Coordinates of C-alpha atoms and ligand atoms in Angstrom, one line a residue:
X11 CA 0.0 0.0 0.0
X12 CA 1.0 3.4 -1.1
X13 CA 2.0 5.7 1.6
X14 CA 2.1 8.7 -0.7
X15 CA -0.2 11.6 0.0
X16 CA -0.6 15.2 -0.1
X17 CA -2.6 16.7 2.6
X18 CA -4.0 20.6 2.7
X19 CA -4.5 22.3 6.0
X20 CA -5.2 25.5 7.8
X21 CA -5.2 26.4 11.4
X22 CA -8.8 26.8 12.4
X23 CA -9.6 30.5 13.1
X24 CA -6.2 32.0 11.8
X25 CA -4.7 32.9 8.6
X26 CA -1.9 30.1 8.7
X27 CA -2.1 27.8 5.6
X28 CA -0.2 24.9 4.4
X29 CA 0.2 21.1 3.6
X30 CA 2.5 18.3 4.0
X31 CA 3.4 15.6 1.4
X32 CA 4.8 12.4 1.5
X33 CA 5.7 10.7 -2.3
X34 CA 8.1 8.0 -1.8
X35 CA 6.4 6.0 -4.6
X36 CA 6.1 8.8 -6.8
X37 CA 9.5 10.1 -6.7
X38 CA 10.5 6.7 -6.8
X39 CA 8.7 6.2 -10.3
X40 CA 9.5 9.6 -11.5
X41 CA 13.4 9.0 -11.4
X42 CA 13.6 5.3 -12.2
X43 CA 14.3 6.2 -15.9
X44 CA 17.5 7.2 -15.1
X45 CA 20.1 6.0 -12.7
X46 CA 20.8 9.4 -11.0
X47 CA 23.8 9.6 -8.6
X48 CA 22.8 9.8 -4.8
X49 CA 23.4 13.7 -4.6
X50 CA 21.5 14.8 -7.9
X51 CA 19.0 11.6 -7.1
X52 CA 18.2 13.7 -3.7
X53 CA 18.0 17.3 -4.6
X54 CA 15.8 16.2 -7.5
X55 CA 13.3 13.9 -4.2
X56 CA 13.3 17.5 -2.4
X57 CA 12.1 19.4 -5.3
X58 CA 9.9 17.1 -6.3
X59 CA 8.4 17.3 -2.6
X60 CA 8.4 21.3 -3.3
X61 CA 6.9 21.4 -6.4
X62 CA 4.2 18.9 -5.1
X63 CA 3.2 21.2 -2.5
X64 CA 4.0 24.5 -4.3
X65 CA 1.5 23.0 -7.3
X66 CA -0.9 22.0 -4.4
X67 CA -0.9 25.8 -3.3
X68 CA -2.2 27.2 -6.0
X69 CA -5.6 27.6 -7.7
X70 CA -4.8 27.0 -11.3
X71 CA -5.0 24.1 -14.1
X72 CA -1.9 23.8 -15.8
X73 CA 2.2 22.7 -15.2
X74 CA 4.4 24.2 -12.6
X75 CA 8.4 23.3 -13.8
X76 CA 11.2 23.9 -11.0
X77 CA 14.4 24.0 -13.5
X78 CA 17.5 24.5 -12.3
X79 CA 20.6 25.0 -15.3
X80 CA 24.0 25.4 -15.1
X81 CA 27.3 25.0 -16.3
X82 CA 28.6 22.8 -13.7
X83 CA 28.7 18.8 -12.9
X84 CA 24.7 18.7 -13.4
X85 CA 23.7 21.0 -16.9
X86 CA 19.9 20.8 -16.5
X87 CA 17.6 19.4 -13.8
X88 CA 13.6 19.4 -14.3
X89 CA 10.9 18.8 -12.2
X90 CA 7.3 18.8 -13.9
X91 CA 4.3 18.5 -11.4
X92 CA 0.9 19.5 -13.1
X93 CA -2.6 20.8 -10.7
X94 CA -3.6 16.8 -10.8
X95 CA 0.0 16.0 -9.0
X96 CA 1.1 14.5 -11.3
X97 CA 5.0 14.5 -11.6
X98 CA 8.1 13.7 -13.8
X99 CA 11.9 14.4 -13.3
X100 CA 14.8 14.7 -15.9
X101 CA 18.0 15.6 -15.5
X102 CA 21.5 16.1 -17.8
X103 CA 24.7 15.8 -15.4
X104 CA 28.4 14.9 -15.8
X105 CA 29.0 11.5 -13.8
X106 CA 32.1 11.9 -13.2
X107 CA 31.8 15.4 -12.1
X108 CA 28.7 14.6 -9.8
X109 CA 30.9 11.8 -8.1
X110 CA 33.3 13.9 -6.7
X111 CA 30.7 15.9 -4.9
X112 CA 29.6 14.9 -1.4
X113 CA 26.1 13.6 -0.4
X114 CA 24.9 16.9 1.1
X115 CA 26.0 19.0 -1.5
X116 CA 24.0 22.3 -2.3
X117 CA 22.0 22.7 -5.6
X118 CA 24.7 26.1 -6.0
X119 CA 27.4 23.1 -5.9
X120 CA 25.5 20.7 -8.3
X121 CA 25.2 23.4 -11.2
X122 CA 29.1 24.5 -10.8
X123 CA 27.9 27.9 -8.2
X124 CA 25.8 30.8 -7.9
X125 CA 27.3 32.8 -10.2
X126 CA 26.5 31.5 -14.6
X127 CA 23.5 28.9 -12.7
X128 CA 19.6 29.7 -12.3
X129 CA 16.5 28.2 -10.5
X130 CA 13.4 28.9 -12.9
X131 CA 9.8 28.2 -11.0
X132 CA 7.8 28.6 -14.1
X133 CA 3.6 28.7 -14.2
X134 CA 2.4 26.8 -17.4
X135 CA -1.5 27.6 -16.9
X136 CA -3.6 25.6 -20.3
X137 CA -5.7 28.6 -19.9
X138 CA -3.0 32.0 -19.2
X139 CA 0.0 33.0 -20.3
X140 CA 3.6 31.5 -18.8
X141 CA 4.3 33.2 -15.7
X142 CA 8.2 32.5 -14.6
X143 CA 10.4 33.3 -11.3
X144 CA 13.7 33.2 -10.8
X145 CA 14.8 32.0 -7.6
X146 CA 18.5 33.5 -6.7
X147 CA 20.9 30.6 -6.4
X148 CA 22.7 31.4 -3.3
X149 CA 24.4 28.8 -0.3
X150 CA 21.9 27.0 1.5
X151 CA 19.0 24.4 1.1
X152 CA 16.5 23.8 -1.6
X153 CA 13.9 24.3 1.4
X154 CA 15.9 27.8 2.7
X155 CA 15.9 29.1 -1.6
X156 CA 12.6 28.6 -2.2
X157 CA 11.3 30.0 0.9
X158 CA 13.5 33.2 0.2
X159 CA 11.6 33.0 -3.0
X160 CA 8.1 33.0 -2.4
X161 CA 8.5 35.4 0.4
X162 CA 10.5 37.8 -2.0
X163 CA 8.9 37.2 -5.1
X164 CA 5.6 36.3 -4.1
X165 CA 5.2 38.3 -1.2
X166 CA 4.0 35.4 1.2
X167 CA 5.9 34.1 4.3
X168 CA 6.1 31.0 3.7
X169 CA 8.3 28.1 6.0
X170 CA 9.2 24.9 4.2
X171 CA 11.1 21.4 5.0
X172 CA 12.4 18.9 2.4
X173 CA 13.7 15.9 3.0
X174 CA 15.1 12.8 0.7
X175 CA 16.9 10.0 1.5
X176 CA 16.7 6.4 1.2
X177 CA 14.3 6.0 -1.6
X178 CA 11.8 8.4 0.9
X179 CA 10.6 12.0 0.0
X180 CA 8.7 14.1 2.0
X181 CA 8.2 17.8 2.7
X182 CA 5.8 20.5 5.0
X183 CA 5.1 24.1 4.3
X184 CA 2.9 26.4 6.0
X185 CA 1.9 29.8 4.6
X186 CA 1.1 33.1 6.2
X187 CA -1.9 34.1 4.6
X188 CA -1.7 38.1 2.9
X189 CA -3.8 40.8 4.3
X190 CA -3.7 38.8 7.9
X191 CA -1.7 41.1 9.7
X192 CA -4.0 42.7 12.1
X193 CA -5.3 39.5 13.7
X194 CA -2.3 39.5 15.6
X195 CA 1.0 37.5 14.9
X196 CA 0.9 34.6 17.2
X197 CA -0.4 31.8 15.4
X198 CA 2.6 32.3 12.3
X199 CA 5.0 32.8 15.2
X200 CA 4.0 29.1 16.5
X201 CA 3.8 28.1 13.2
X202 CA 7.4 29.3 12.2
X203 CA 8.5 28.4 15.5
X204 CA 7.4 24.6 15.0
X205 CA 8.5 24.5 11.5
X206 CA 12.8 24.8 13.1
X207 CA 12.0 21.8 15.2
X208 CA 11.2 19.5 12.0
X209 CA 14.0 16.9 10.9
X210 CA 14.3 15.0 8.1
X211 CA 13.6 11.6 10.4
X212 CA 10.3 13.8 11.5
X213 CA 8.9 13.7 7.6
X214 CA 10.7 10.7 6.4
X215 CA 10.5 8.2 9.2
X216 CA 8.4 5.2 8.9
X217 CA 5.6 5.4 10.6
X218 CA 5.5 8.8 9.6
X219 CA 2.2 9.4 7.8
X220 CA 1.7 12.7 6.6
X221 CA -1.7 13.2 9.4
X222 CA 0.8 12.2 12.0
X223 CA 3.2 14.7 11.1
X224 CA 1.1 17.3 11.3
X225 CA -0.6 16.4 14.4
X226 CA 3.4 16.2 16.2
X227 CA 4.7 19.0 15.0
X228 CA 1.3 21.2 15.2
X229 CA 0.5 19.4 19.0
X230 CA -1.6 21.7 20.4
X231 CA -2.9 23.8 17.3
X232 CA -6.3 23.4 16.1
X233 CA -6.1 22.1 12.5
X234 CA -8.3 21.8 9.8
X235 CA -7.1 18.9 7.3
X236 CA -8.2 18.3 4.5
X237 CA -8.7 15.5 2.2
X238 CA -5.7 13.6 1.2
X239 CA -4.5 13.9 -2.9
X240 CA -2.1 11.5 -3.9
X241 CA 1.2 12.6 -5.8
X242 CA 2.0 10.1 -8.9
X243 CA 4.5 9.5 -11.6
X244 CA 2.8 10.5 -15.1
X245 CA 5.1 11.3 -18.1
X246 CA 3.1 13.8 -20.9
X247 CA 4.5 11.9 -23.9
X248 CA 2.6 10.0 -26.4
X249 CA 3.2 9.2 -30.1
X250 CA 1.0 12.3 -31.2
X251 CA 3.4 14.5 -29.2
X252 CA 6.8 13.2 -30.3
X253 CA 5.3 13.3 -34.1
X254 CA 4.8 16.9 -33.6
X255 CA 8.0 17.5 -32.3
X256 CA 9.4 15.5 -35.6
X257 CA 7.3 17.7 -37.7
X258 CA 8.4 20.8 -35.9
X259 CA 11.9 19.2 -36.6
X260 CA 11.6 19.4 -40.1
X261 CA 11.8 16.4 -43.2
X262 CA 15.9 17.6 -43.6
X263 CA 16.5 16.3 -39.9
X264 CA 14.7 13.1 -39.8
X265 CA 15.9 12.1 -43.4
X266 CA 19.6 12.6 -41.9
X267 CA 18.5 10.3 -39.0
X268 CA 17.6 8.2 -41.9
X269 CA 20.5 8.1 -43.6
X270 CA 22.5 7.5 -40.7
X271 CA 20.4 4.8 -38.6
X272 CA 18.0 3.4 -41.4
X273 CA 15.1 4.6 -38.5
X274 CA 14.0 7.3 -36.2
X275 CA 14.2 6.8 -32.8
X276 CA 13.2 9.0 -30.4
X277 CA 13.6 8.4 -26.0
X278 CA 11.7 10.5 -24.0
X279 CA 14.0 12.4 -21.2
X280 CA 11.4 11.7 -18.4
X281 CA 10.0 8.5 -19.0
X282 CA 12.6 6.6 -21.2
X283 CA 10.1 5.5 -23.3
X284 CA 11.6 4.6 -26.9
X285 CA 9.4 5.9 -30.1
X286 CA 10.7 4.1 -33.6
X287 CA 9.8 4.8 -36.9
X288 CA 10.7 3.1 -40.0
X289 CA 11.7 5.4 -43.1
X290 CA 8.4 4.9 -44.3
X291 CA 6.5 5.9 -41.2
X292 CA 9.4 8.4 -40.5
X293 CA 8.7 9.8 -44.4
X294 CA 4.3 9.5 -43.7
X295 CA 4.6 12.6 -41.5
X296 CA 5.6 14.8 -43.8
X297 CA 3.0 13.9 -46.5
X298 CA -0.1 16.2 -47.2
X299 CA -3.2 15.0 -45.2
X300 CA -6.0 14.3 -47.8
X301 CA -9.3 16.1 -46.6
X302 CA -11.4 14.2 -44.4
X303 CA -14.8 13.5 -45.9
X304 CA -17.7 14.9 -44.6
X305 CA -20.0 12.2 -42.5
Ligands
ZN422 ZN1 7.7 10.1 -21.4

């Protein structure tokens, strides 16, 4: 049985919002395409925990991307989580490079520093247009970066734990609520204040169901939960997809993968899913489509 769920809470009679997400299964799915070295593997389980819960917390239909590129021992990292949480991962690193790094090392160390690399939160909405942030890559954790973020950028204090290890993700954030300020401070102090106290054992341990973390490390507060969503591995590709992106390509490309492999073949980044064609299907998508007749 899956322990993965995403739970949405506030505290009852104060403007103090949040959730808490555990996705071991989902993480686990979402990066099983690839065999990503431990340090990249765990940045990649803590912001797929933050996109989770960042997606969670907002009203919209559409993608959210964390993307994070550089120029150091990992290029180009991806995390896609859509309004259904629904998640995939890709990545592009330098093995060797990524080896001599240490376990705990920062997302500023995995992209080769702060200075030529960038975090990109970026709002894909099917119904708006792209809305992107740009989270400044300084020292410190995934967890401390995005919460400079969205209290800089979004103007919302905002406290937030990530944790990943051992083939377990999880993650809690709570949410100051905008245009709360006169109802006194209290509750987001004891909020905040409960929010240092969380360890990684506190969100990844095993008996560690996402209710139960709440109710230890809110003990006390009155909270309102509500019903649990479950994060999942999805990947967005299909054949229609990848045949648009070989139109898009263009005949001159895919008859030079012709001539050099006798076939197209095409593997999805997230997923690893392969997509062949034969010349002649290769050559079918480039041919006028008759009219359809009327019915
Ligand atoms: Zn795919």
């Amino acid at each position: 049985m899956t322990r993965d769920a995403l739970v949405p809470f506030v505290f009852e009679g104060a403007a103090v919002r949040g959730a808490c997400v555990r996705m071991d299964d989902a993480a686990r799915d979402a990066l099983a395409a690839h065999d990503y070295p431990a340090p990249l593997a765990r940045v990649l389980g803590e912001l797929s925990a933050a996109a989770a819960l960042l997606a969670a917390s907002l009203k919209f239909r559409g993608s959210l991307f964390v993307q994070l590129a550089g120029s150091g021992p990992v290029r180009l990292a991806v995390v896609e989580c859509d309004h259904a949480l629904a998640l995939r991962v890709t990545a592009q690193w330098d093995g060797n490079a990524v080896s001599g790094l240490p376990a705990d090392a920062s997302l500023a160390d995995l992209a080769g520093g702060a200075a030529d690399a960038r975090l990109a939160i970026t709002l894909d909405p099917v119904d708006g247009p792209l809305y992107q942030g740009i989270v400044a890559l300084e020292a410190g954790s995934v967890a401390a970066l995005l919460e400079h973020y969205l209290a800089s950028s979004e103007q919302l204090e905002s406290r937030l734990a990530l944790a990943s290890a051992g083939g377990r993700v999880g993650g809690l954030l709570v949410q100051r609520l905008p245009g709360a300020r006169d109802e006194g401070a209290l509750p987001w102090t004891e909020a905040s204040q409960a929010m240092d106290r969380v360890t990684a054992d506190a969100l990844l341990g095993h008996d560690a169901d996402v209710t139960g973390v709440l109710a230890r490390t809110f003990a006390g507060r009155d909270l309102r939960v509500f019903a649990p969503r479950t994060p999942r591995f999805a990947c967005r590709c299909s054949p229609a997809r990848v045949e648009q992106a070989l139109r898009i390509a263009g005949a001159v490309e895919v008859e030079a993968a012709l001539a050099e492999a006798g076939k197209v073949e095409i593997t999805c980044e997230y997923c690893g899913r392969r997509y062949t064609y034969t010349p002649a299907q290769a050559r079918s998508l480039f041919e006028a489509v008759p009219p359809t007749a009327p019915a």
